Coordinates of C-alpha atoms in Angstrom, one line a residue:
X1 CA -42.0 -69.4 47.4
X2 CA -38.8 -69.0 49.4
X3 CA -40.8 -69.3 52.6
X4 CA -42.3 -72.7 51.4
X5 CA -38.8 -74.0 50.8
X6 CA -37.7 -72.9 54.3
X7 CA -40.8 -74.4 55.9
X8 CA -40.2 -77.8 54.2
X9 CA -36.5 -77.7 55.2
X10 CA -37.6 -76.9 58.7
X11 CA -40.0 -79.8 58.9
X12 CA -37.3 -82.2 57.5
X13 CA -34.9 -81.1 60.2
X14 CA -37.5 -81.7 62.9
X15 CA -38.3 -85.2 61.7
X16 CA -34.5 -86.0 61.8
X17 CA -34.3 -84.8 65.4
X18 CA -37.3 -87.0 66.4
X19 CA -35.7 -90.0 64.6
X20 CA -32.5 -89.7 66.7
X21 CA -34.3 -90.7 69.8
X22 CA -36.0 -93.8 68.4
X23 CA -35.2 -97.3 69.3
X24 CA -32.6 -99.1 67.1
X25 CA -33.8 -101.8 64.7
X26 CA -34.0 -105.3 66.1
X27 CA -31.3 -107.7 65.1
X28 CA -32.0 -111.3 63.8
X29 CA -29.1 -113.7 63.3
X30 CA -29.3 -117.3 62.2
X31 CA -26.3 -119.6 62.0
X32 CA -26.6 -123.1 60.5
X33 CA -23.8 -125.6 61.1
X34 CA -23.0 -128.6 59.0
X35 CA -21.2 -131.8 60.1
X36 CA -19.6 -134.6 58.2
X37 CA -21.8 -137.6 58.2
X38 CA -25.0 -135.6 59.1
X39 CA -27.6 -135.0 56.5
X40 CA -28.6 -131.4 56.2
X41 CA -28.2 -128.9 59.1
X42 CA -26.5 -130.7 62.0
X43 CA -27.0 -127.8 64.5
X44 CA -28.1 -124.2 64.4
X45 CA -28.3 -121.0 66.4
X46 CA -31.0 -118.3 66.2
X47 CA -30.6 -115.0 68.0
X48 CA -33.2 -112.2 68.1
X49 CA -32.0 -109.2 70.0
X50 CA -32.9 -105.5 70.7
X51 CA -30.4 -102.9 71.7
X52 CA -31.5 -99.8 73.6
X53 CA -30.1 -97.0 75.6
X54 CA -30.6 -96.6 79.4
X55 CA -34.3 -95.6 79.8
X56 CA -33.6 -92.3 81.5
X57 CA -31.5 -91.2 78.5
X58 CA -34.5 -91.3 76.2
X59 CA -36.4 -88.8 78.5
X60 CA -33.3 -86.5 78.6
X61 CA -32.8 -86.7 74.8
X62 CA -36.6 -86.1 74.3
X63 CA -36.3 -82.8 76.2
X64 CA -33.2 -81.9 74.2
X65 CA -35.0 -82.7 71.0
X66 CA -37.8 -80.4 72.0
X67 CA -35.3 -77.6 72.6
X68 CA -33.7 -78.3 69.2
X69 CA -37.0 -78.1 67.5
X70 CA -37.7 -74.8 69.2
X71 CA -34.3 -73.4 68.1
X72 CA -35.0 -74.6 64.5
X73 CA -38.5 -73.0 64.5
X74 CA -37.0 -69.7 65.8
X75 CA -34.3 -69.8 63.1
X76 CA -37.1 -70.3 60.6
X77 CA -39.0 -67.3 62.1
X78 CA -35.9 -65.2 61.8
X79 CA -35.5 -66.0 58.1
X80 CA -39.2 -65.5 57.6
X81 CA -39.0 -62.1 59.3
X82 CA -36.1 -61.1 57.1
X83 CA -37.9 -62.1 53.9
X84 CA -41.0 -60.3 54.9
X85 CA -39.0 -57.2 55.8
X86 CA -37.3 -57.3 52.4
X87 CA -40.7 -57.5 50.7
X88 CA -42.0 -54.6 52.8
X89 CA -39.0 -52.4 52.1
X90 CA -39.6 -53.1 48.3
X91 CA -43.2 -52.0 48.8
X92 CA -42.0 -48.8 50.5
X93 CA -39.6 -48.2 47.6
X94 CA -42.4 -48.7 45.2
X95 CA -44.4 -46.0 47.1
X96 CA -41.5 -43.6 46.7
X97 CA -41.2 -44.3 43.0
X98 CA -45.0 -43.7 42.6
X99 CA -44.8 -40.4 44.4
X100 CA -41.7 -39.4 42.3
X101 CA -43.6 -40.4 39.2
X102 CA -46.5 -38.1 40.2
X103 CA -44.0 -35.2 40.7
X104 CA -42.4 -35.9 37.3
X105 CA -45.8 -36.0 35.6
X106 CA -46.7 -32.7 37.2
X107 CA -43.5 -31.1 36.0
X108 CA -44.0 -32.6 32.5
X109 CA -47.5 -31.2 32.3
X110 CA -46.2 -27.8 33.3
X111 CA -43.4 -27.9 30.7
X112 CA -46.0 -28.9 28.1
X113 CA -48.2 -26.0 28.9
X114 CA -45.3 -23.6 28.9
X115 CA -44.0 -24.9 25.6
X116 CA -47.4 -24.2 23.9
X117 CA -47.4 -20.7 25.4
X118 CA -43.8 -19.9 24.5
X119 CA -44.1 -21.3 20.9
X120 CA -46.9 -18.8 20.4
X121 CA -44.8 -16.0 22.0
X122 CA -41.8 -17.0 19.8
X123 CA -43.9 -16.7 16.6
X124 CA -45.1 -13.3 17.8
X125 CA -41.6 -12.2 18.6
X126 CA -42.2 -12.0 22.4
X127 CA -39.8 -14.9 23.3
X128 CA -36.3 -16.0 22.3
X129 CA -35.1 -19.3 20.9
X130 CA -33.1 -19.7 24.2
X131 CA -36.3 -19.7 26.2
X132 CA -37.9 -22.1 23.8
X133 CA -35.0 -24.5 23.8
X134 CA -34.9 -24.3 27.6
X135 CA -38.4 -25.8 27.8
X136 CA -37.6 -28.4 25.3
X137 CA -34.5 -29.5 27.2
X138 CA -36.5 -29.6 30.4
X139 CA -39.0 -32.0 28.6
X140 CA -36.1 -34.2 27.4
X141 CA -34.7 -34.5 30.9
X142 CA -38.2 -35.2 32.3
X143 CA -38.9 -37.9 29.7
X144 CA -35.6 -39.6 30.5
X145 CA -36.3 -39.5 34.3
X146 CA -39.8 -40.8 33.8
X147 CA -38.5 -43.8 31.7
X148 CA -35.9 -44.6 34.4
X149 CA -38.6 -44.3 37.1
X150 CA -40.9 -46.7 35.2
X151 CA -38.1 -49.2 34.7
X152 CA -37.3 -49.1 38.4
X153 CA -41.0 -49.6 39.2
X154 CA -41.4 -52.6 36.9
X155 CA -38.2 -54.2 38.4
X156 CA -39.7 -53.9 41.9
X157 CA -43.1 -55.2 40.8
X158 CA -41.4 -58.2 39.2
X159 CA -39.3 -58.9 42.3
X160 CA -42.4 -58.8 44.5
X161 CA -44.3 -61.0 42.1
X162 CA -41.5 -63.5 42.2
X163 CA -41.5 -63.5 46.0
X164 CA -45.2 -64.2 45.9
X165 CA -44.7 -67.4 43.8
X166 CA -45.2 -65.5 40.5
X167 CA -48.8 -64.9 41.5
X168 CA -50.0 -61.4 40.4
X169 CA -50.2 -58.7 43.1
X170 CA -52.5 -55.7 43.2
X171 CA -50.2 -52.7 43.8
X172 CA -52.0 -49.9 42.1
X173 CA -53.3 -48.2 45.4
X174 CA -50.2 -49.0 47.5
X175 CA -49.4 -46.2 50.1
X176 CA -47.4 -45.7 53.2
X177 CA -48.9 -47.4 56.3
X178 CA -49.9 -45.4 59.4
X179 CA -47.1 -44.9 61.9
X180 CA -48.3 -45.4 65.5
X181 CA -45.4 -43.7 67.4
X182 CA -46.3 -41.2 70.1
X183 CA -45.3 -37.6 69.6
X184 CA -45.6 -34.4 71.7
X185 CA -47.3 -31.3 70.4
X186 CA -44.1 -29.9 68.9
X187 CA -43.5 -33.1 66.9
X188 CA -40.9 -34.7 69.2
X189 CA -41.0 -38.5 69.8
X190 CA -42.0 -39.1 73.4
X191 CA -39.0 -40.4 75.3
X192 CA -41.1 -42.9 77.3
X193 CA -42.6 -44.2 74.0
X194 CA -39.1 -44.7 72.6
X195 CA -37.9 -46.6 75.7
X196 CA -41.0 -48.7 75.7
X197 CA -40.5 -49.5 72.0
X198 CA -36.8 -50.4 72.5
X199 CA -37.7 -52.7 75.4
X200 CA -40.4 -54.4 73.3
X201 CA -38.1 -54.9 70.3
X202 CA -35.4 -56.5 72.5
X203 CA -37.9 -58.7 74.2
X204 CA -39.4 -60.0 70.9
X205 CA -36.3 -59.9 68.7
X206 CA -36.1 -63.2 66.8
X207 CA -32.3 -63.3 66.7
X208 CA -32.1 -62.9 70.5
X209 CA -34.8 -65.5 71.0
X210 CA -32.9 -67.9 68.7
X211 CA -29.7 -67.3 70.7
X212 CA -31.6 -67.9 74.0
X213 CA -32.9 -71.1 72.6
X214 CA -29.4 -72.2 71.6
X215 CA -28.2 -71.6 75.2
X216 CA -31.1 -73.8 76.6
X217 CA -30.3 -76.4 74.1
X218 CA -26.6 -76.4 74.9
X219 CA -27.4 -76.7 78.7
X220 CA -29.6 -79.7 78.0
X221 CA -26.9 -81.3 75.8
X222 CA -24.6 -81.2 78.9
X223 CA -27.2 -83.4 80.7
X224 CA -27.4 -85.7 77.7
X225 CA -23.6 -86.0 77.6
X226 CA -23.4 -86.8 81.3
X227 CA -25.9 -89.6 80.9
X228 CA -23.7 -91.0 78.1
X229 CA -21.8 -92.9 80.8
X230 CA -24.8 -95.1 81.4
X231 CA -24.6 -98.6 79.9
X232 CA -26.2 -99.5 76.6
X233 CA -28.5 -102.5 77.2
X234 CA -29.5 -105.5 75.1
X235 CA -32.1 -108.1 75.5
X236 CA -33.0 -111.0 73.2
X237 CA -34.0 -114.5 72.5
X238 CA -31.7 -117.4 71.7
X239 CA -32.5 -120.8 70.3
X240 CA -29.9 -123.5 69.7
X241 CA -30.6 -126.9 68.0
X242 CA -28.5 -130.0 68.0
X243 CA -29.8 -132.7 65.7
X244 CA -33.3 -133.5 67.2
X245 CA -32.7 -131.5 70.4
X246 CA -33.3 -127.8 71.0
X247 CA -32.8 -125.4 73.7
X248 CA -34.2 -121.9 74.3
X249 CA -32.9 -119.0 76.3
X250 CA -32.8 -115.3 76.8
X251 CA -30.0 -112.9 75.9
X252 CA -29.2 -110.0 78.3
X253 CA -26.2 -107.8 77.8
X254 CA -24.7 -104.3 78.6
X255 CA -22.1 -102.2 76.9
X256 CA -20.2 -99.7 79.0
X257 CA -19.0 -96.6 77.1
X258 CA -15.7 -96.3 79.0
X259 CA -13.8 -94.8 76.0
X260 CA -16.4 -93.4 73.7
X261 CA -17.8 -90.8 76.1
X262 CA -14.4 -89.4 77.4
X263 CA -14.6 -85.9 76.0
X264 CA -18.3 -85.5 75.2
X265 CA -19.1 -83.7 78.4
X266 CA -16.2 -81.3 78.0
X267 CA -17.3 -80.6 74.4
X268 CA -20.9 -80.0 75.5
X269 CA -19.8 -77.6 78.2
X270 CA -17.6 -75.7 75.7
X271 CA -20.6 -75.4 73.4
X272 CA -22.7 -74.0 76.2
X273 CA -20.1 -71.3 77.0
X274 CA -19.9 -70.4 73.3
X275 CA -23.7 -70.2 73.1
X276 CA -23.9 -68.0 76.2
X277 CA -21.2 -65.7 74.8
X278 CA -23.1 -65.5 71.5
X279 CA -26.3 -64.6 73.3
X280 CA -24.6 -61.8 75.2
X281 CA -23.0 -60.5 72.0
X282 CA -26.2 -60.8 70.1
X283 CA -28.2 -58.9 72.8
X284 CA -25.6 -56.1 73.0
X285 CA -25.6 -55.8 69.2
X286 CA -29.4 -55.7 68.9
X287 CA -29.6 -53.1 71.8
X288 CA -27.1 -50.8 70.1
X289 CA -28.6 -51.2 66.7
X290 CA -32.1 -50.5 68.1
X291 CA -31.0 -47.5 70.0
X292 CA -29.3 -46.1 66.8
X293 CA -32.4 -46.7 64.7
X294 CA -34.7 -45.1 67.2
X295 CA -32.5 -42.0 67.4
X296 CA -32.4 -41.8 63.6
X297 CA -36.1 -42.3 63.4
X298 CA -36.7 -39.5 65.9
X299 CA -34.4 -37.2 64.0
X300 CA -36.1 -37.9 60.7
X301 CA -39.5 -37.4 62.2
X302 CA -38.4 -34.0 63.4
X303 CA -37.0 -33.2 60.0
X304 CA -40.3 -34.1 58.2
X305 CA -42.2 -31.7 60.4
X306 CA -40.0 -28.8 59.2
X307 CA -41.3 -29.2 55.6
X308 CA -44.5 -27.3 54.7
X309 CA -45.6 -29.3 51.6
X310 CA -48.8 -27.1 51.2
X311 CA -46.6 -24.0 50.9
X312 CA -44.3 -25.8 48.4
X313 CA -47.1 -26.8 46.1
X314 CA -48.6 -23.2 46.3
X315 CA -45.2 -21.8 45.5
X316 CA -44.9 -23.9 42.3
X317 CA -48.4 -22.7 41.2
X318 CA -47.5 -19.1 42.0
X319 CA -44.3 -19.2 40.0
X320 CA -46.1 -20.8 37.0
X321 CA -48.7 -18.1 37.2
X322 CA -46.0 -15.4 37.3
X323 CA -44.2 -16.7 34.2
X324 CA -47.5 -17.1 32.3
X325 CA -48.6 -13.6 33.0
X326 CA -45.2 -12.2 32.1
X327 CA -44.2 -11.1 35.6
X328 CA -41.2 -13.4 35.6
X329 CA -38.8 -14.5 33.0
X330 CA -38.6 -18.2 32.0
X331 CA -35.0 -18.5 33.2
X332 CA -35.8 -17.1 36.6
X333 CA -38.8 -19.4 36.8
X334 CA -36.7 -22.5 36.2
X335 CA -34.0 -21.3 38.6
X336 CA -36.6 -21.0 41.4
X337 CA -38.8 -23.9 40.6
X338 CA -35.8 -26.3 40.4
X339 CA -35.0 -25.4 43.9
X340 CA -38.5 -26.1 45.0
X341 CA -38.6 -29.5 43.3
X342 CA -35.3 -30.3 44.9
X343 CA -36.8 -29.6 48.3
X344 CA -39.8 -31.8 47.4
X345 CA -37.6 -34.7 46.3
X346 CA -35.6 -34.3 49.5
X347 CA -38.8 -34.5 51.5
X348 CA -39.9 -37.7 49.6
X349 CA -36.5 -39.3 50.3
X350 CA -36.6 -38.5 54.0
X351 CA -40.2 -39.7 54.2
X352 CA -39.2 -43.0 52.6
X353 CA -36.2 -43.4 54.9
X354 CA -38.5 -42.6 57.9
X355 CA -41.0 -45.4 56.9
X356 CA -38.1 -47.8 56.3
X357 CA -36.8 -47.3 59.8
X358 CA -40.2 -47.8 61.2
X359 CA -40.6 -51.0 59.3
X360 CA -37.2 -52.2 60.6
X361 CA -38.2 -51.4 64.2
X362 CA -41.3 -53.4 63.8
X363 CA -39.9 -56.3 61.8
X364 CA -40.5 -58.8 64.6
X365 CA -44.3 -58.1 64.2
X366 CA -44.3 -59.3 60.6

């Protein structure tokens, strides 16, 4: 919906630019004169005229208009990119919440099974009330976390639906997209791949391209301002009547902008300098931000490869088996399993941040 609004605003701005280079409306003037002793109109004057700028100015302004349209389109593409990136990051957050929900469900299922087991043991005198209450408190905490997780999920789904014009979205099977970065055998991001990615990002960055278009537009405006010294022309038809006689003629005129164009060239040159400085600053900012993100992306990729998720899942299963068979106390079980789940949650958070950085690096492809 927001993109439709931006698109229509963009089209309106383009039409306004085109309208600025159109001919002025023709002028029609009629002046009747009355004289004492004469019946009706004694004499009259009719003037039909058309004002226009020096012909070469239209061509120069046309090129300037094209550059302004390009700049407006690039501004639209930048805003569009930012909206789509926001939507993608919301989808990535939804993936994280779904994965967290699965972990919470697994923990809740385990707590439910342990509660059944320890209620039986408590009745038989093989478990204490402390152990039983420990499981119940675990269940309470998990229920609260699951409710909070579901609330966050629904908020994101509503936000994404609103961004889609309140049209329903199918988000049941959403997952992380494939990452195409090139890695070495030991899991390090290839340096050449990182440099190539950085060069590609800088070359295609919408903000830099918008700033470049602004420089070209400012340079063309200098040419338009310089031609502002050219005279404004006027041609027309004049008809004068005097009683039964009439005369016809042409009207030719020129207006010289001696005073109105005094500082326009200076202003245009100042704007060009400002646009160039903005481009240089924008390019430097994007280069620094891109390098920082790529370095962080590389570091997170290396961090993810440290985690052995298969071993983590096997460890949870082994601990559960140990407490069920009586080889481990319930308190020791929760002390150990909480550490494992904390590592798993850290992994999920790092994985999500990793995909967010990749989405940010590829935002100009959206």
